[in-house]
Coordinates of C-alpha atoms in Angstrom, one line a residue:
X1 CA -6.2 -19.8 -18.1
X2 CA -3.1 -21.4 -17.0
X3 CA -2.3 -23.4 -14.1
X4 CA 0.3 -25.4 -12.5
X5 CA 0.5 -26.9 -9.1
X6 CA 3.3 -27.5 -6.5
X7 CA 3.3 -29.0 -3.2
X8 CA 4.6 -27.0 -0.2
X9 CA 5.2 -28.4 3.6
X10 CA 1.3 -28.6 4.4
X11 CA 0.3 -26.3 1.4
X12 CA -0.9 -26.7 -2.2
X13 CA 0.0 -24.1 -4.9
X14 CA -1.7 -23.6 -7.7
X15 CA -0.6 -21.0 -10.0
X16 CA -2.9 -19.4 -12.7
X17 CA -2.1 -17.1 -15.0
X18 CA -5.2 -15.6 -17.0
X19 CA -5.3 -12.6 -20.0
X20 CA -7.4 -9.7 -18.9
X21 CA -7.5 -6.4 -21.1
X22 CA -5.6 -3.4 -19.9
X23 CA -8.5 -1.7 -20.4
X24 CA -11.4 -3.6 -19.2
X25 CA -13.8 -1.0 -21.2
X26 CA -12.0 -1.6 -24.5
X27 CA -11.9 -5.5 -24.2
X28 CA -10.3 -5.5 -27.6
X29 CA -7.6 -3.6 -26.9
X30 CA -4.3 -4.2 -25.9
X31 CA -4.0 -7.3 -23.1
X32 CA -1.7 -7.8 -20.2
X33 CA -1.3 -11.2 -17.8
X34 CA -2.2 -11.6 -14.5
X35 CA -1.2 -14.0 -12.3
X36 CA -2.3 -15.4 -8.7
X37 CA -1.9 -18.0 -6.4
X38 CA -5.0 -20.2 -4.8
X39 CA -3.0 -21.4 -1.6
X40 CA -4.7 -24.8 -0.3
X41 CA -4.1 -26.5 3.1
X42 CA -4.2 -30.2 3.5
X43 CA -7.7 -31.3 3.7
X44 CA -9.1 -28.1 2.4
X45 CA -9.8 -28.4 -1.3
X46 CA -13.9 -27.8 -0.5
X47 CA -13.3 -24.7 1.4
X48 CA -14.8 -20.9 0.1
X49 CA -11.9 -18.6 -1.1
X50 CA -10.7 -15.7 0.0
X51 CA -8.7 -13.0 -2.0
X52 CA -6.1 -11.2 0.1
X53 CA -5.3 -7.5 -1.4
X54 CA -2.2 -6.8 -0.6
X55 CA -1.3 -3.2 0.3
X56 CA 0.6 -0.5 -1.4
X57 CA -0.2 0.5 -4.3
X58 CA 2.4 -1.5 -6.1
X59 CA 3.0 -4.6 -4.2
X60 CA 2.6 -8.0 -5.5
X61 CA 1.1 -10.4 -2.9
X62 CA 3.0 -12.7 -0.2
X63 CA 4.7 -15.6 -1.6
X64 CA 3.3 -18.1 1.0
X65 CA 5.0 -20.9 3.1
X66 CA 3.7 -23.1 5.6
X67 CA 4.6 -19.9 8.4
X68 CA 4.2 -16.6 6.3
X69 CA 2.8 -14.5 5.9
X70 CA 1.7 -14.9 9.8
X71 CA -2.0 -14.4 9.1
X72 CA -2.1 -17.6 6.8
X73 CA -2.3 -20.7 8.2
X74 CA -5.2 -18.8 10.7
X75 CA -7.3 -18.0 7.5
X76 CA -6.5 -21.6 6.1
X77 CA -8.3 -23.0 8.6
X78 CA -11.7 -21.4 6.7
X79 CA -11.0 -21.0 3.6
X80 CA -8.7 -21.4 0.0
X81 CA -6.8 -18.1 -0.1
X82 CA -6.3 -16.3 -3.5
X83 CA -3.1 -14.6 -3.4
X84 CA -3.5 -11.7 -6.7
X85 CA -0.4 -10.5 -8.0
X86 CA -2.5 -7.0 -8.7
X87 CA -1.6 -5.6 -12.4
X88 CA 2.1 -3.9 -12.9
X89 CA 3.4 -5.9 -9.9
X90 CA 5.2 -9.3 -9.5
X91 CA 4.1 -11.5 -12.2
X92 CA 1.2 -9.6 -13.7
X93 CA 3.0 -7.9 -16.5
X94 CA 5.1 -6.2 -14.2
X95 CA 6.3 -2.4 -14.4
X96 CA 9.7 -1.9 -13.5
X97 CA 12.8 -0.4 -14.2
X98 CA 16.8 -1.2 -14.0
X99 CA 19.9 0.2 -13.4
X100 CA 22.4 0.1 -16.4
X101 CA 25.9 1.9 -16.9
X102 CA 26.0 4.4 -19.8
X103 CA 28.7 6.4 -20.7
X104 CA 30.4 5.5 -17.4
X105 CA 27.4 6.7 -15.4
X106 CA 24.3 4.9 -13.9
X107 CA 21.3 5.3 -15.7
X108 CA 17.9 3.9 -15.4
X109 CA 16.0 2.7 -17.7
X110 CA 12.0 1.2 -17.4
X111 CA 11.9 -2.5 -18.0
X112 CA 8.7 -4.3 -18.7
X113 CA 5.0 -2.9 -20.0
X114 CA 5.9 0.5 -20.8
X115 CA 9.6 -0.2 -21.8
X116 CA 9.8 1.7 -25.5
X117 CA 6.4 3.8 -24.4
X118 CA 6.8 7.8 -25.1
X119 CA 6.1 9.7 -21.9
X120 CA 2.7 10.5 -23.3
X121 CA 2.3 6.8 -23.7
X122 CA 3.2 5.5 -20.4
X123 CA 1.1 7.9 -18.3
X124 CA -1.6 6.3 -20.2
X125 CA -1.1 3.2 -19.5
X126 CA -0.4 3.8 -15.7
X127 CA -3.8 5.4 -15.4
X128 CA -5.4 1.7 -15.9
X129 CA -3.1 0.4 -12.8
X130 CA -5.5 1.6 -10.2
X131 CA -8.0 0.1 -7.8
X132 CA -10.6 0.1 -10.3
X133 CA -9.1 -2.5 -12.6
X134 CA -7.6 -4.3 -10.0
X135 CA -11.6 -5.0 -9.2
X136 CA -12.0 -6.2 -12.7
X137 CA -8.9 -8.5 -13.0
X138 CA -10.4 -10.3 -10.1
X139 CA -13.5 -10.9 -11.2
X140 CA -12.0 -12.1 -14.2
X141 CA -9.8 -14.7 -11.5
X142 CA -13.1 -14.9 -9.5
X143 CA -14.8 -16.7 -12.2
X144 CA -11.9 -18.9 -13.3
X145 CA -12.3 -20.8 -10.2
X146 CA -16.0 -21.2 -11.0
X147 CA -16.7 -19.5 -7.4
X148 CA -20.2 -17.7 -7.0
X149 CA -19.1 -15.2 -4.5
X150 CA -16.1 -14.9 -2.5
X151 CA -14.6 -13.1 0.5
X152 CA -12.2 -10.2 0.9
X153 CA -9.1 -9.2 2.6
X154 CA -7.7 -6.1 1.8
X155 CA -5.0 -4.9 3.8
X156 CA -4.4 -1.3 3.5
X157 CA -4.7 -0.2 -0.5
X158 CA -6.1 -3.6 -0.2
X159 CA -8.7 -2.2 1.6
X160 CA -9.5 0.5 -0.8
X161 CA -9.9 -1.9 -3.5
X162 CA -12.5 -3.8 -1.1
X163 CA -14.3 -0.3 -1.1
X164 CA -14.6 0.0 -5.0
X165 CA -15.6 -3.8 -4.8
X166 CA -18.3 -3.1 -2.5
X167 CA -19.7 -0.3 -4.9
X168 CA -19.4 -1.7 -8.4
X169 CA -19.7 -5.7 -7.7
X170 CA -21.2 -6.6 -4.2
X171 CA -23.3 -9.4 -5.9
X172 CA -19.8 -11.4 -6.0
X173 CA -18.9 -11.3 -2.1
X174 CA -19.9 -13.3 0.5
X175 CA -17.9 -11.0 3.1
X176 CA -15.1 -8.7 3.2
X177 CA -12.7 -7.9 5.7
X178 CA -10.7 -4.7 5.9
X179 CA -7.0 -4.3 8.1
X180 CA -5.9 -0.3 8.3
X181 CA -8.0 0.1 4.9
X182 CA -11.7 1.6 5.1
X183 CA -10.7 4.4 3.4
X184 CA -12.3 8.6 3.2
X185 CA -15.5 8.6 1.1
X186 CA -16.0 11.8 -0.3
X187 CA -13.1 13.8 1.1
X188 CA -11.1 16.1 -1.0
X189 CA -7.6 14.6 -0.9
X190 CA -5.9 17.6 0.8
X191 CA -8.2 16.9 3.6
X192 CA -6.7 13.5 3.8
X193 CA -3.2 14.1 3.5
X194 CA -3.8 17.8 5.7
X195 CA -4.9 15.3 8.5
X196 CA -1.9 12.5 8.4
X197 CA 0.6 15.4 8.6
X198 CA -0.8 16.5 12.1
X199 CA -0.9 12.4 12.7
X200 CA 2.6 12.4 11.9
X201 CA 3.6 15.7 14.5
X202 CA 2.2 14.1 17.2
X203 CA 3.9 10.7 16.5
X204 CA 7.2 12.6 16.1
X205 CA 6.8 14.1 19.4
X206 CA 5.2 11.2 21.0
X207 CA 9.1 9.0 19.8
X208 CA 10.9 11.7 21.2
X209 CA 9.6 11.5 24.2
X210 CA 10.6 7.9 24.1
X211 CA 13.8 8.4 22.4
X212 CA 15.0 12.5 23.4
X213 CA 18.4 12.2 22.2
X214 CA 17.2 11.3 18.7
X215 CA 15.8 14.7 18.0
X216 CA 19.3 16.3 18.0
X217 CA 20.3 13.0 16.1
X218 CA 17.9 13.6 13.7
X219 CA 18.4 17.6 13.3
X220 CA 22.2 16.8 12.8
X221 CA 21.6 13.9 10.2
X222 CA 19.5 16.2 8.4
X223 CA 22.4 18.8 7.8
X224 CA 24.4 16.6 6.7
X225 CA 22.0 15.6 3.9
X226 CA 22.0 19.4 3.1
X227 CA 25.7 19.0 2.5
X228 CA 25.4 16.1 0.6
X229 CA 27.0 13.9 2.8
X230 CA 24.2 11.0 3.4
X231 CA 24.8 8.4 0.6
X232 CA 23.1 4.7 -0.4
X233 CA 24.9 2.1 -1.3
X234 CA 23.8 2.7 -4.9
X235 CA 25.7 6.2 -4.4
X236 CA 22.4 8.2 -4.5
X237 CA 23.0 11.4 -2.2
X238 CA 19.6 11.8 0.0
X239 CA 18.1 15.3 0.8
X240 CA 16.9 16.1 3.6
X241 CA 13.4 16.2 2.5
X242 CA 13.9 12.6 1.0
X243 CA 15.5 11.7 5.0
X244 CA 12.4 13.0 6.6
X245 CA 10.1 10.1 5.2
X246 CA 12.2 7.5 7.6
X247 CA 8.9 8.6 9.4
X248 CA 7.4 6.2 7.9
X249 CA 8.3 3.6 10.3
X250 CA 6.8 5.2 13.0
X251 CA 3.7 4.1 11.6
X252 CA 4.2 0.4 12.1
X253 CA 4.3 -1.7 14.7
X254 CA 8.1 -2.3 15.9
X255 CA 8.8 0.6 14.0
X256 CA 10.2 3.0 16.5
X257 CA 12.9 0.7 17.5
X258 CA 13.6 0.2 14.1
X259 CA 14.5 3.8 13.2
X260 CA 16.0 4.5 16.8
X261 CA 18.1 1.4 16.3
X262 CA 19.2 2.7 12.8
X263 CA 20.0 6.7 14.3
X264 CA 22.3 4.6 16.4
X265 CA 24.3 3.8 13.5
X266 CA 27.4 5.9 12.5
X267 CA 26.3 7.6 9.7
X268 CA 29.5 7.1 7.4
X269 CA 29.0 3.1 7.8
X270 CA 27.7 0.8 5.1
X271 CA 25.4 -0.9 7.9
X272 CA 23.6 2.7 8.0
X273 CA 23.9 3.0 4.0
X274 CA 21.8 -0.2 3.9
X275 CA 19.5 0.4 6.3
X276 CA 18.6 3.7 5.4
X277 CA 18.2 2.6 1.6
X278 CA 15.6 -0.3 3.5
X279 CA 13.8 2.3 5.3
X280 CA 13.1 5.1 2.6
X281 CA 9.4 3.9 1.5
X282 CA 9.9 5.2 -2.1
X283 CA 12.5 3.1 -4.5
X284 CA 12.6 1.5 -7.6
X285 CA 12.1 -2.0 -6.0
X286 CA 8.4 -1.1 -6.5
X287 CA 8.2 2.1 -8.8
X288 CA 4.0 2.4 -8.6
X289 CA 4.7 2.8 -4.9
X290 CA 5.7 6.3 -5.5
X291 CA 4.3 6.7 -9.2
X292 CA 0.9 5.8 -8.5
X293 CA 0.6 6.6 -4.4
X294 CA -1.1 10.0 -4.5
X295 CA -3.4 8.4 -7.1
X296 CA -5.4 5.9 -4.1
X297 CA -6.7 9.0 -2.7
X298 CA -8.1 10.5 -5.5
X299 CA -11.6 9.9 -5.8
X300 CA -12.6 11.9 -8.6
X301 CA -9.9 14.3 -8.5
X302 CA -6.3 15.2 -9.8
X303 CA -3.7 15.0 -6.9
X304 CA -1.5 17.8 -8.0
X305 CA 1.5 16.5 -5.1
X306 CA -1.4 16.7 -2.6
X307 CA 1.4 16.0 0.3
X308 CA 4.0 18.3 -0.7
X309 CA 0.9 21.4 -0.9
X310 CA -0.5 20.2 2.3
X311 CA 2.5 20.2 4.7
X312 CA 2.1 22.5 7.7
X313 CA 4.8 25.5 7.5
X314 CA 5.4 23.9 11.3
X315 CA 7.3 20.7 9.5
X316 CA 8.7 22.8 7.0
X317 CA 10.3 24.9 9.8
X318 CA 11.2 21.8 12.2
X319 CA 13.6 19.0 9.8
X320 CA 12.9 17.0 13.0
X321 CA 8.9 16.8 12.4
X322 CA 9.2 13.4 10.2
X323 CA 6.9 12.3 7.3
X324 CA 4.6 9.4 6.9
X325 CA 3.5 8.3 3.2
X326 CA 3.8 11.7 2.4
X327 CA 5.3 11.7 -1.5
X328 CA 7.5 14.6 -2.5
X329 CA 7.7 15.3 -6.1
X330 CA 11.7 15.4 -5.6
X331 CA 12.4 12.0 -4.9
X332 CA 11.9 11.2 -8.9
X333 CA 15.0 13.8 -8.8
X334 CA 17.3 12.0 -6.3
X335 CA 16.5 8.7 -6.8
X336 CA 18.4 7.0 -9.7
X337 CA 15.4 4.6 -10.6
X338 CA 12.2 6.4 -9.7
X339 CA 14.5 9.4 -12.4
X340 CA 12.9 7.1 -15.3
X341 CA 9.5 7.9 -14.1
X342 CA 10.1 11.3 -13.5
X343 CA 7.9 12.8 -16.6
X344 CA 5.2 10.4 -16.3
X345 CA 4.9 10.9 -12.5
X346 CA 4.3 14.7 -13.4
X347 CA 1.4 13.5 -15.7
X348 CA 0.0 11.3 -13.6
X349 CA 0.0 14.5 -11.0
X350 CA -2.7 16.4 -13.3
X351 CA -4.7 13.6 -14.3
X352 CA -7.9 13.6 -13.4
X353 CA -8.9 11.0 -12.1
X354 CA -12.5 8.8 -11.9
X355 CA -14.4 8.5 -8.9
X356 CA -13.7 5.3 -6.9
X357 CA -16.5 5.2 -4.4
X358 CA -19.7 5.7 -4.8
X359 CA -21.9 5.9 -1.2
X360 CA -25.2 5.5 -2.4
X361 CA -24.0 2.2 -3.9
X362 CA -22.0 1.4 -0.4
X363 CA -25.1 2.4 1.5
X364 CA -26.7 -0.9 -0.5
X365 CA -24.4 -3.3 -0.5
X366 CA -26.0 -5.7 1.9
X367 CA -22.4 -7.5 2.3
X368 CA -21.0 -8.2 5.9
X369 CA -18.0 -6.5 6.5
X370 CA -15.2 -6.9 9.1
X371 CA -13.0 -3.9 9.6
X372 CA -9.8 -3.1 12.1
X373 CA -9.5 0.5 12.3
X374 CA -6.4 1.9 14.2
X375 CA -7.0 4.5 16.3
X376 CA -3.7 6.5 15.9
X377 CA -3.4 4.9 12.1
X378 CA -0.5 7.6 10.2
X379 CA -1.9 7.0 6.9
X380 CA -5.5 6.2 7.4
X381 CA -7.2 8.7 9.9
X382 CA -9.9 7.0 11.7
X383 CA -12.4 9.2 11.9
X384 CA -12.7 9.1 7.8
X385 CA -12.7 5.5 8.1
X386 CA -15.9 5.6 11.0
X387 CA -17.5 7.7 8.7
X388 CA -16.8 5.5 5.4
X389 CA -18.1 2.8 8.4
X390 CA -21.4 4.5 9.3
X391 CA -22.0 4.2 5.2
X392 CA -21.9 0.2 4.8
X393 CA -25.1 -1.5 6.3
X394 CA -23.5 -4.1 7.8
X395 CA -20.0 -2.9 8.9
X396 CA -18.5 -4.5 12.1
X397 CA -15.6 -2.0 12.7
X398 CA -13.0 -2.9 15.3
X399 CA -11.3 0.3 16.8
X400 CA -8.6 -0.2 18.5
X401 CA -5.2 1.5 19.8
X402 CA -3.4 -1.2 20.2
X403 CA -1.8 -1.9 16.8
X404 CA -0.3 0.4 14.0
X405 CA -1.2 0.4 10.5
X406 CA 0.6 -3.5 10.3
X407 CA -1.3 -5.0 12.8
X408 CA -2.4 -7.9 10.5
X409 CA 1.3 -8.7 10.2
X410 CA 1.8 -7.9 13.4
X411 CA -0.2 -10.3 15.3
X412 CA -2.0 -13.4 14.4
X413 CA -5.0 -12.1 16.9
X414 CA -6.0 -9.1 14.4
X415 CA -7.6 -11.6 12.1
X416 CA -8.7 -14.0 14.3
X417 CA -10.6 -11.1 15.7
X418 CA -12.0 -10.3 12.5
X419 CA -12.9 -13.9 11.7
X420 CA -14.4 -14.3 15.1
X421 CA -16.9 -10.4 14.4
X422 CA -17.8 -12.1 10.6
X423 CA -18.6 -15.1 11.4
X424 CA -20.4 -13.9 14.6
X425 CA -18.5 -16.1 17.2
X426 CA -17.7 -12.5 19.1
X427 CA -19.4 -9.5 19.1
X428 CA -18.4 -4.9 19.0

């Protein structure tokens, strides 16, 4: 292991980067780095860690100050927070890709791990990127820091990865907490993504009820896409399949202001250019966003563009009917970046994947757990997440319609609630 420290206003850094095997099973095999951050506050070099899993997939994890991300300085108070940079993201021998001018024209090209790799070769490789060797790199951190047990926080994907933790290693927690995250045990994955789509009608109709004139907004952007005439700044035309996943945002917190205050815009401006590039969830800023997405549903199962298959002929009809996570296989068409990944996306669409969850195990894992689940959550429906719930022994789940899927971002009172049910200073 490697290490370094820095001093931040109120915070200590130390960075640590360790070698872990690409493929934990085959610990002689090719190795990859993985990097985190233990953030410390003043006076707080005795406190129990805590390792926040950052959503996504494909995200590295906060870069903290002294006031971000907002949840920090709350959990600081109780503990050393582990900050993973989960494998393929940030500093853990990153995937990635660039865009460089051939021939006169842009083309990308995939930077990093599987830089060089045939297609063969890099679906391969992405297939060890998932929750179940995230688990596995942080033992492998776990025990760097000499710590027994720690707690979780998984936010989102995060959360999933607290669910594999919970059934392969629950001897090496002291508590987890789960934001947005307590993900469908035993679903098939059509049921999953079957479900947000009807999520995502009723939050379409629900904005427009707030915001009527942006339906005929939206239905006249949406032409325009057909004709080609919505661009990025990176010159990318955007279809009108690609447009629907602005729907995203309704699935956040602040979120429909944000996309009614960028409908507002006119559309042949560079401010809407920019902000439309900044609200499409799939990009080549983090590529195993869209490579991998599909792949945190499937729990034993290939996904086979589970969200394309799934979507109601009622959305297909109505272009105003917007999208939540939903992937479409044609964005690794459209988009000059996430083009690179186009093959291995397709491979990683048949593969069949292991089984992440296990409920016999979660049905023994005598671990507290914390969980917020969102009552009108676009991308986690919370009746799969009370029934992954009624599973754990000890799960304290928080429902609640007051936050989005970003509540922990959101406000500062989602994890003090959390802290407050695990450490039993409040009760459900």
């Amino acid at each position: 292991m490697r290490t370094t420290t820095e001093k931040l206003p109120d915070l200590t850094i130390t960075s640590l980067t360790l070698d872990a095997p690409l493929d934990h099973a085959k610990p002689a095999g090719d190795t990859i780095e993985i990097f985190a951050r233990v953030v410390t506050a003043e006076g707080g070099s005795d406190k129990p860690y805590l390792v926040f899993l950052q959503g996504g997939p494909g995200f590295e994890a906060p870069r903290p100050t002294a006031d971000s991300p907002s949840w920090l300085s709350r959990v600081l108070s109780e503990y050393q927070v582990v900050m993973l940079d989960q494998r393929g993201t940030g500093r853990s021998t990153p995937v990635g890709v660039r865009v460089v001018a051939a021939d006169g024209r842009p083309q990308a090209q995939i930077t990093g791990a599987l830089a060089g790799r045939s297609t063969a070769e890099q679906a391969e490789y992405l297939t060890h990127l998932r929750a179940d060797e995230i688990v596995n790199d942080a033992e492998l951190v776990r025990q760097a820091l000499g710590a027994d047990t720690w707690t979780l926080l998984g936010q989102s994907f995060g959360g999933f990865t607290s669910l594999h933790y919970l059934s392969v290693h629950p001897e090496s927690l002291a508590a987890a907490i789960i934001t947005g995250g307590l993900s469908a045990v035993g679903r098939p994955i059509d049921d999953i993504y079957a479900k947000t789509w009807q999520i995502m009608i009723a939050k379409s109709e629900a904005y427009y009820r707030r915001f009527p004139g942006d339906r005929e907004r939206v239905r006249e952007l949406s032409a325009r896409c057909e004709r080609g005439e919505i661009t990025l700044p990176n010159g990318d035309a955007v279809s009108a399949v690609r447009f629907r996943t602005i729907g995203q945002r309704l699935g956040m917190n602040g979120g429909a202001e944000e996309l009614h205050y960028l409908l507002g815009l006119p559309p042949e401006s560079s401010a809407f250019a920019h902000d439309l590039a900044e609200t499409l969830p799939f990009a080549g800023r983090n590529p195993l966003y869209a490579v991998l997405h599909e792949s945190s549903y499937a729990d034993g199962v290939a996904t086979r563009w589970s969200a394309d298959r799934t979507m109601p002929d009622r959305v297909r009809e109505d272009v105003t009917l917007l999208g939540g996570e939903h992937l479409h296989r044609s964005v690794f068409a459209e988009d000059v970046e996430l083009r690179a990944f186009a093959e291995a996306a397709e491979v990683i669409a048949g593969h069949e994947w292991n089984q992440l969850y296990f409920p016999e195990r979660l049905a023994s894992a005598d671990v507290p757990v914390a969980a917020a689940v969102y009552y009108a959550d676009a991308f986690v429906p919370h009746e799969f997440s009370m029934e992954t719930a009624a599973l754990l022994p000890d799960c304290r789940a928080w429902v609640t319609n007051e936050y989005e899927h970003n509540g922990l971002r959101a406000d500062v009172s989602v994890i003090d609630h959390l802290l407050g049910l695990l450490k039993q200073r409040r009760w459900l």
